[in-house]
mmCIF file of C-alpha atoms in Angstrom:
data_model
loop_
_atom_site.group_PDB
_atom_site.id
_atom_site.type_symbol
_atom_site.label_atom_id
_atom_site.label_comp_id
_atom_site.label_asym_id
_atom_site.label_seq_id
_atom_site.Cartn_x
_atom_site.Cartn_y
_atom_site.Cartn_z
ATOM 1 C CA VAL C 15 91.337 145.219 133.071
ATOM 2 C CA GLN C 16 91.645 145.252 136.841
ATOM 3 C CA GLU C 17 89.604 142.047 137.173
ATOM 4 C CA ASN C 18 91.998 140.318 134.805
ATOM 5 C CA ARG C 19 95.352 140.889 136.483
ATOM 6 C CA ALA C 20 96.103 137.191 136.345
ATOM 7 C CA THR C 21 95.030 136.843 132.719
ATOM 8 C CA SER C 22 97.665 136.601 130.030
ATOM 9 C CA LEU C 23 97.964 139.610 127.738
ATOM 10 C CA ASP C 24 96.621 137.746 124.694
ATOM 11 C CA GLU C 25 93.553 136.573 126.571
ATOM 12 C CA LEU C 26 93.090 139.990 128.146
ATOM 13 C CA ALA C 27 93.064 141.552 124.695
ATOM 14 C CA THR C 28 90.322 139.161 123.641
ATOM 15 C CA VAL C 29 88.292 139.912 126.774
ATOM 16 C CA VAL C 30 88.599 143.681 126.312
ATOM 17 C CA MET C 31 87.811 143.536 122.603
ATOM 18 C CA SER C 32 84.714 141.394 123.062
ATOM 19 C CA ARG C 33 83.383 143.447 125.964
ATOM 20 C CA LEU C 34 83.923 146.735 124.152
ATOM 21 C CA ALA C 35 82.331 145.538 120.952
ATOM 22 C CA PRO C 36 79.074 147.297 120.068
ATOM 23 C CA GLN C 37 76.102 144.973 119.623
ATOM 24 C CA SER C 38 76.296 145.328 115.888
ATOM 25 C CA GLY C 39 80.014 144.585 115.920
ATOM 26 C CA TYR C 40 82.916 146.872 115.148
ATOM 27 C CA LEU C 41 82.373 149.117 112.133
ATOM 28 C CA ASP C 42 86.030 149.176 111.165
ATOM 29 C CA ASP C 43 89.333 147.505 112.000
ATOM 30 C CA VAL C 44 90.223 148.022 115.636
ATOM 31 C CA ALA C 45 93.666 147.597 117.110
ATOM 32 C CA LEU C 46 94.211 147.202 120.848
ATOM 33 C CA LEU C 47 97.636 147.669 122.347
ATOM 34 C CA LEU C 48 98.297 146.265 125.800
ATOM 35 C CA TYR C 49 101.500 146.480 127.804
ATOM 36 C CA ARG C 50 102.181 145.165 131.272
ATOM 37 C CA GLN C 51 105.232 145.906 133.440
ATOM 38 C CA PRO C 52 106.926 142.887 135.040
ATOM 39 C CA ALA C 53 105.683 141.924 138.478
ATOM 40 C CA PRO C 54 107.482 143.518 141.426
ATOM 41 C CA LEU C 55 110.791 141.961 142.412
ATOM 42 C CA HIS C 56 111.157 140.873 146.000
ATOM 43 C CA LEU C 57 114.496 139.697 147.393
ATOM 44 C CA ALA C 58 115.732 138.744 150.849
ATOM 45 C CA LEU C 59 119.392 139.056 151.828
ATOM 46 C CA GLY C 60 121.213 137.707 154.850
ATOM 47 C CA ASN C 61 124.827 138.765 154.414
ATOM 48 C CA VAL C 62 127.369 140.407 152.123
ATOM 49 C CA ASP C 63 127.748 137.260 150.044
ATOM 50 C CA ASP C 64 124.165 137.740 148.869
ATOM 51 C CA LEU C 65 124.948 141.109 147.284
ATOM 52 C CA ALA C 66 126.265 139.733 143.992
ATOM 53 C CA ALA C 67 123.232 137.475 143.487
ATOM 54 C CA SER C 68 120.896 140.361 144.281
ATOM 55 C CA ARG C 69 122.577 142.419 141.546
ATOM 56 C CA THR C 70 122.147 139.595 139.045
ATOM 57 C CA GLU C 71 118.434 139.351 139.868
ATOM 58 C CA LEU C 72 117.901 143.108 139.844
ATOM 59 C CA ARG C 73 119.845 143.541 136.594
ATOM 60 C CA SER C 74 117.722 140.946 134.828
ATOM 61 C CA TRP C 75 114.503 142.448 136.256
ATOM 62 C CA LEU C 76 115.542 145.957 135.131
ATOM 63 C CA ASP C 77 116.191 144.542 131.679
ATOM 64 C CA ARG C 78 112.665 143.086 131.599
ATOM 65 C CA VAL C 79 111.295 146.458 132.708
ATOM 66 C CA GLY C 80 113.076 148.001 129.737
ATOM 67 C CA VAL C 81 115.600 150.108 131.644
ATOM 68 C CA GLY C 82 118.708 150.745 129.539
ATOM 69 C CA PRO C 83 122.120 149.501 130.709
ATOM 70 C CA GLU C 84 123.350 152.948 131.763
ATOM 71 C CA GLN C 85 120.411 153.734 134.015
ATOM 72 C CA ALA C 86 120.345 150.129 135.181
ATOM 73 C CA LEU C 87 123.884 150.550 136.519
ATOM 74 C CA ASP C 88 122.830 153.711 138.380
ATOM 75 C CA VAL C 89 119.947 151.806 139.953
ATOM 76 C CA LEU C 90 122.198 148.841 140.781
ATOM 77 C CA ILE C 91 124.759 151.044 142.510
ATOM 78 C CA ALA C 92 122.209 153.105 144.446
ATOM 79 C CA THR C 93 120.379 149.956 145.523
ATOM 80 C CA GLY C 94 123.669 148.227 146.347
ATOM 81 C CA GLU C 95 124.577 151.107 148.655
ATOM 82 C CA ALA C 96 121.274 150.807 150.494
ATOM 83 C CA LEU C 97 121.574 147.016 150.743
ATOM 84 C CA ALA C 98 125.187 147.126 151.930
ATOM 85 C CA ASN C 99 124.285 149.679 154.587
ATOM 86 C CA ALA C 100 121.342 147.610 155.702
ATOM 87 C CA ILE C 101 123.435 144.438 155.930
ATOM 88 C CA GLU C 102 126.337 146.170 157.636
ATOM 89 C CA HIS C 103 124.323 148.001 160.222
ATOM 90 C CA GLY C 104 120.972 146.273 160.312
ATOM 91 C CA HIS C 105 122.223 143.398 162.383
ATOM 92 C CA ARG C 106 125.729 143.139 163.674
ATOM 93 C CA GLU C 107 125.574 139.830 165.498
ATOM 94 C CA THR C 108 122.841 137.755 163.938
ATOM 95 C CA PRO C 109 122.446 137.274 160.208
ATOM 96 C CA ALA C 110 120.796 140.348 158.790
ATOM 97 C CA GLU C 111 117.253 140.232 157.514
ATOM 98 C CA VAL C 112 117.241 142.661 154.693
ATOM 99 C CA SER C 113 114.645 142.876 151.985
ATOM 100 C CA LEU C 114 114.508 144.615 148.660
ATOM 101 C CA LEU C 115 111.267 145.428 146.876
ATOM 102 C CA ALA C 116 111.442 146.836 143.366
ATOM 103 C CA ILE C 117 108.280 148.047 141.638
ATOM 104 C CA ALA C 118 108.002 149.299 138.078
ATOM 105 C CA LEU C 119 105.222 151.762 137.293
ATOM 106 C CA ALA C 120 104.634 153.278 133.885
ATOM 107 C CA ASP C 121 107.174 156.073 134.351
ATOM 108 C CA THR C 122 108.779 155.407 137.729
ATOM 109 C CA LEU C 123 110.860 152.804 139.495
ATOM 110 C CA GLN C 124 110.305 152.431 143.210
ATOM 111 C CA LEU C 125 112.910 150.640 145.276
ATOM 112 C CA THR C 126 112.503 149.917 148.956
ATOM 113 C CA VAL C 127 115.170 148.426 151.210
ATOM 114 C CA VAL C 128 114.079 147.387 154.673
ATOM 115 C CA ASP C 129 116.185 146.093 157.548
ATOM 116 C CA ALA C 130 115.323 145.152 161.088
ATOM 117 C CA GLY C 131 118.023 147.233 162.736
ATOM 118 C CA SER C 132 118.943 150.881 162.765
ATOM 119 C CA TRP C 133 121.601 152.584 160.735
ATOM 120 C CA LYS C 134 124.417 154.027 162.720
ATOM 121 C CA GLU C 135 123.572 157.502 163.886
ATOM 122 C CA PRO C 136 125.375 159.997 161.680
ATOM 123 C CA ASP C 137 127.123 161.348 164.785
ATOM 124 C CA ALA C 138 128.274 157.928 165.902
ATOM 125 C CA GLU C 139 130.350 157.541 162.781
ATOM 126 C CA PRO C 140 131.161 160.868 161.183
ATOM 127 C CA SER C 141 133.078 159.089 158.482
ATOM 128 C CA ILE C 142 133.265 160.428 154.980
ATOM 129 C CA SER C 143 132.581 156.907 153.777
ATOM 130 C CA ARG C 144 128.982 156.854 154.958
ATOM 131 C CA GLY C 145 128.399 160.301 153.563
ATOM 132 C CA ARG C 146 129.852 159.239 150.244
ATOM 133 C CA GLY C 147 127.507 156.256 149.931
ATOM 134 C CA LEU C 148 124.462 158.368 150.691
ATOM 135 C CA ALA C 149 125.600 161.144 148.366
ATOM 136 C CA LEU C 150 125.986 158.550 145.630
ATOM 137 C CA MET C 151 122.447 157.255 146.225
ATOM 138 C CA ARG C 152 121.055 160.784 146.077
ATOM 139 C CA ALA C 153 122.974 161.598 142.908
ATOM 140 C CA LEU C 154 121.956 158.420 141.098
ATOM 141 C CA MET C 155 118.280 158.407 142.047
ATOM 142 C CA HIS C 156 115.589 161.034 141.693
ATOM 143 C CA ASP C 157 114.562 160.879 145.318
ATOM 144 C CA VAL C 158 115.873 159.090 148.424
ATOM 145 C CA THR C 159 114.184 159.027 151.808
ATOM 146 C CA ILE C 160 115.434 157.197 154.885
ATOM 147 C CA ASP C 161 112.997 156.357 157.628
ATOM 148 C CA THR C 162 114.693 155.208 160.825
ATOM 149 C CA ARG C 163 112.614 153.708 163.612
ATOM 150 C CA THR C 164 113.468 151.574 166.609
ATOM 151 C CA THR C 165 112.155 148.533 164.764
ATOM 152 C CA GLY C 166 114.250 149.057 161.667
ATOM 153 C CA THR C 167 115.213 151.291 158.825
ATOM 154 C CA THR C 168 113.439 151.744 155.518
ATOM 155 C CA VAL C 169 115.046 153.351 152.497
ATOM 156 C CA HIS C 170 112.763 154.483 149.683
ATOM 157 C CA MET C 171 114.215 155.441 146.336
ATOM 158 C CA HIS C 172 112.480 156.637 143.200
ATOM 159 C CA THR C 173 113.755 157.258 139.741
ATOM 160 C CA ARG C 174 112.047 158.161 136.484
ATOM 161 C CA ILE C 175 112.123 155.725 133.609
ATOM 162 C CA GLY C 176 110.878 155.613 130.058
ATOM 163 C CA MET O 8 127.111 133.337 145.637
ATOM 164 C CA ALA O 9 130.185 135.292 146.597
ATOM 165 C CA THR O 10 131.073 138.347 144.579
ATOM 166 C CA PRO O 11 133.435 137.451 141.729
ATOM 167 C CA LEU O 12 136.766 139.249 142.015
ATOM 168 C CA HIS O 13 140.234 138.385 140.805
ATOM 169 C CA LEU O 14 143.192 140.531 141.804
ATOM 170 C CA SER O 15 146.731 140.240 140.440
ATOM 171 C CA THR O 16 149.849 142.348 140.649
ATOM 172 C CA GLU O 17 152.633 142.458 138.077
ATOM 173 C CA ARG O 18 155.722 144.493 137.357
ATOM 174 C CA ARG O 19 155.992 145.610 133.757
ATOM 175 C CA ASP O 20 159.255 145.800 131.831
ATOM 176 C CA ASP O 21 159.237 149.579 132.153
ATOM 177 C CA GLY O 22 159.194 149.222 135.928
ATOM 178 C CA THR O 23 155.538 150.156 136.406
ATOM 179 C CA THR O 24 153.667 148.088 138.955
ATOM 180 C CA VAL O 25 150.127 147.188 137.931
ATOM 181 C CA LEU O 26 147.324 145.965 140.152
ATOM 182 C CA ARG O 27 144.648 144.421 137.969
ATOM 183 C CA ALA O 28 141.134 143.814 139.243
ATOM 184 C CA VAL O 29 138.598 141.740 137.324
ATOM 185 C CA GLY O 30 135.046 141.294 138.590
ATOM 186 C CA GLU O 31 132.906 143.340 140.949
ATOM 187 C CA LEU O 32 133.727 145.401 144.028
ATOM 188 C CA ASP O 33 131.268 145.550 146.898
ATOM 189 C CA LEU O 34 131.080 145.351 150.680
ATOM 190 C CA SER O 35 132.045 141.668 150.628
ATOM 191 C CA ASN O 36 135.496 142.363 149.196
ATOM 192 C CA THR O 37 136.332 145.944 150.198
ATOM 193 C CA ALA O 38 138.945 144.707 152.668
ATOM 194 C CA THR O 39 140.483 142.390 150.065
ATOM 195 C CA LEU O 40 140.863 145.312 147.685
ATOM 196 C CA ALA O 41 142.383 147.490 150.414
ATOM 197 C CA ASP O 42 144.920 144.785 151.315
ATOM 198 C CA ALA O 43 145.869 144.180 147.684
ATOM 199 C CA LEU O 44 146.301 147.901 147.116
ATOM 200 C CA THR O 45 148.528 148.321 150.158
ATOM 201 C CA ALA O 46 150.625 145.309 149.154
ATOM 202 C CA ALA O 47 150.994 146.514 145.560
ATOM 203 C CA LEU O 48 151.949 150.010 146.710
ATOM 204 C CA SER O 49 154.743 148.580 148.821
ATOM 205 C CA ARG O 50 156.067 146.637 145.834
ATOM 206 C CA ARG O 51 156.353 149.527 143.415
ATOM 207 C CA ALA O 52 159.620 151.349 142.811
ATOM 208 C CA ASP O 53 160.106 154.579 144.720
ATOM 209 C CA GLY O 54 158.306 157.539 143.273
ATOM 210 C CA THR O 55 156.453 155.656 140.584
ATOM 211 C CA PRO O 56 152.665 155.628 140.636
ATOM 212 C CA LEU O 57 150.794 152.369 140.967
ATOM 213 C CA LEU O 58 148.656 151.620 137.948
ATOM 214 C CA VAL O 59 145.304 150.197 139.031
ATOM 215 C CA ASP O 60 143.695 148.494 136.066
ATOM 216 C CA MET O 61 139.950 148.209 136.612
ATOM 217 C CA ALA O 62 139.036 148.029 132.933
ATOM 218 C CA ARG O 63 137.219 144.760 133.622
ATOM 219 C CA VAL O 64 135.413 145.810 136.775
ATOM 220 C CA GLY O 65 131.740 146.204 135.960
ATOM 221 C CA TYR O 66 130.470 147.309 139.338
ATOM 222 C CA LEU O 67 131.800 149.129 142.354
ATOM 223 C CA ASP O 68 130.284 150.740 145.428
ATOM 224 C CA SER O 69 131.250 153.567 147.740
ATOM 225 C CA GLY O 70 133.305 151.192 149.902
ATOM 226 C CA ALA O 71 135.649 150.524 146.990
ATOM 227 C CA ILE O 72 135.661 154.212 146.079
ATOM 228 C CA ASN O 73 136.735 154.996 149.649
ATOM 229 C CA VAL O 74 139.645 152.575 149.373
ATOM 230 C CA LEU O 75 140.751 154.260 146.144
ATOM 231 C CA TYR O 76 140.333 157.678 147.772
ATOM 232 C CA ASP O 77 142.686 156.649 150.560
ATOM 233 C CA HIS O 78 145.480 156.214 147.998
ATOM 234 C CA ALA O 79 144.382 158.813 145.441
ATOM 235 C CA ASP O 80 147.806 160.513 145.479
ATOM 236 C CA SER O 81 149.761 157.425 144.573
ATOM 237 C CA ILE O 82 147.586 155.597 142.056
ATOM 238 C CA GLU O 83 146.605 155.982 138.428
ATOM 239 C CA LEU O 84 143.324 154.377 137.533
ATOM 240 C CA ILE O 85 142.163 152.810 134.317
ATOM 241 C CA VAL O 86 138.434 152.151 134.534
ATOM 242 C CA ASN O 87 135.631 150.570 132.604
ATOM 243 C CA PRO O 88 133.930 153.483 130.763
ATOM 244 C CA VAL O 89 130.567 152.559 132.277
ATOM 245 C CA LEU O 90 131.897 153.455 135.733
ATOM 246 C CA LEU O 91 133.303 156.833 134.776
ATOM 247 C CA GLY O 92 130.042 158.593 135.610
ATOM 248 C CA VAL O 93 129.838 157.285 139.138
ATOM 249 C CA LEU O 94 133.517 158.033 139.763
ATOM 250 C CA LYS O 95 132.927 161.615 138.636
ATOM 251 C CA ILE O 96 129.920 161.961 140.931
ATOM 252 C CA SER O 97 131.981 160.679 143.848
ATOM 253 C CA GLY O 98 134.691 163.231 143.145
ATOM 254 C CA LEU O 99 137.422 160.615 142.700
ATOM 255 C CA THR O 100 138.247 161.900 139.226
ATOM 256 C CA GLU O 101 139.248 165.222 140.787
ATOM 257 C CA VAL O 102 141.766 163.781 143.223
ATOM 258 C CA ALA O 103 143.167 160.825 141.298
ATOM 259 C CA THR O 104 144.228 160.302 137.695
ATOM 260 C CA VAL O 105 141.371 158.362 136.132
ATOM 261 C CA THR O 106 141.351 157.233 132.517
ATOM 262 C CA ALA O 107 138.585 155.349 130.743
ATOM 263 C CA ALA O 108 139.745 152.120 129.146
ATOM 264 C CA ALA O 109 139.031 151.606 125.472
ATOM 265 C CA PRO O 110 135.722 149.753 125.098
ATOM 266 C CA ASP O 111 136.026 146.030 124.390
#
């Protein structure tokens, strides 16, 4: 299966069936069920006007992954918070370089938002607003980790699906 | 692609002022929402709450929630049922009057 990542599902089924077949052929009817999650979604954003388009892309990808509309909205909002933060604070002067990577595994969604700047230190802006965005992300997703380095900030989010 | 948002303010026959938002609320239009809310609040009759009709808003982020928080005492919200969950999580439903609109 691993060798045939680029093979279409129909063809893959044929390959698997013929390789598994005993020399004397199958003794009874055999059914093979194959399912493949959509390829990861990768998006690049430069400014706040890209947010709406990113939601459209992510919404349609989540639909292909089979995430229901209610959970999809949770994912959209949590991801939107991370993207907005990254755009707002990643780069103040130059256009931001923010990327979103969404990966669907069998039972988990992994979302990663990377920017090339650093989020404002919590102490630098003790505003409720920032806390509210982060609290929202944590409430809507199963797990949120924020990794801040001098080169940029990475937000990882996981949520269970299926 | 800019975020779609249409804002309008009207005074009903019963004297209630209504700010209606249609579209999506995110970082790109937080300031627009805040301005419209301030303007609508100044137009309402003394002592009457401002009705903020967000029945046709399908997405909002914490920036928009913050704007609503700032005026929680003086607004009554009608929201798209799909957003009720996130407004509860944010605590807005505890400080402002929030009603789910009837589904389309």
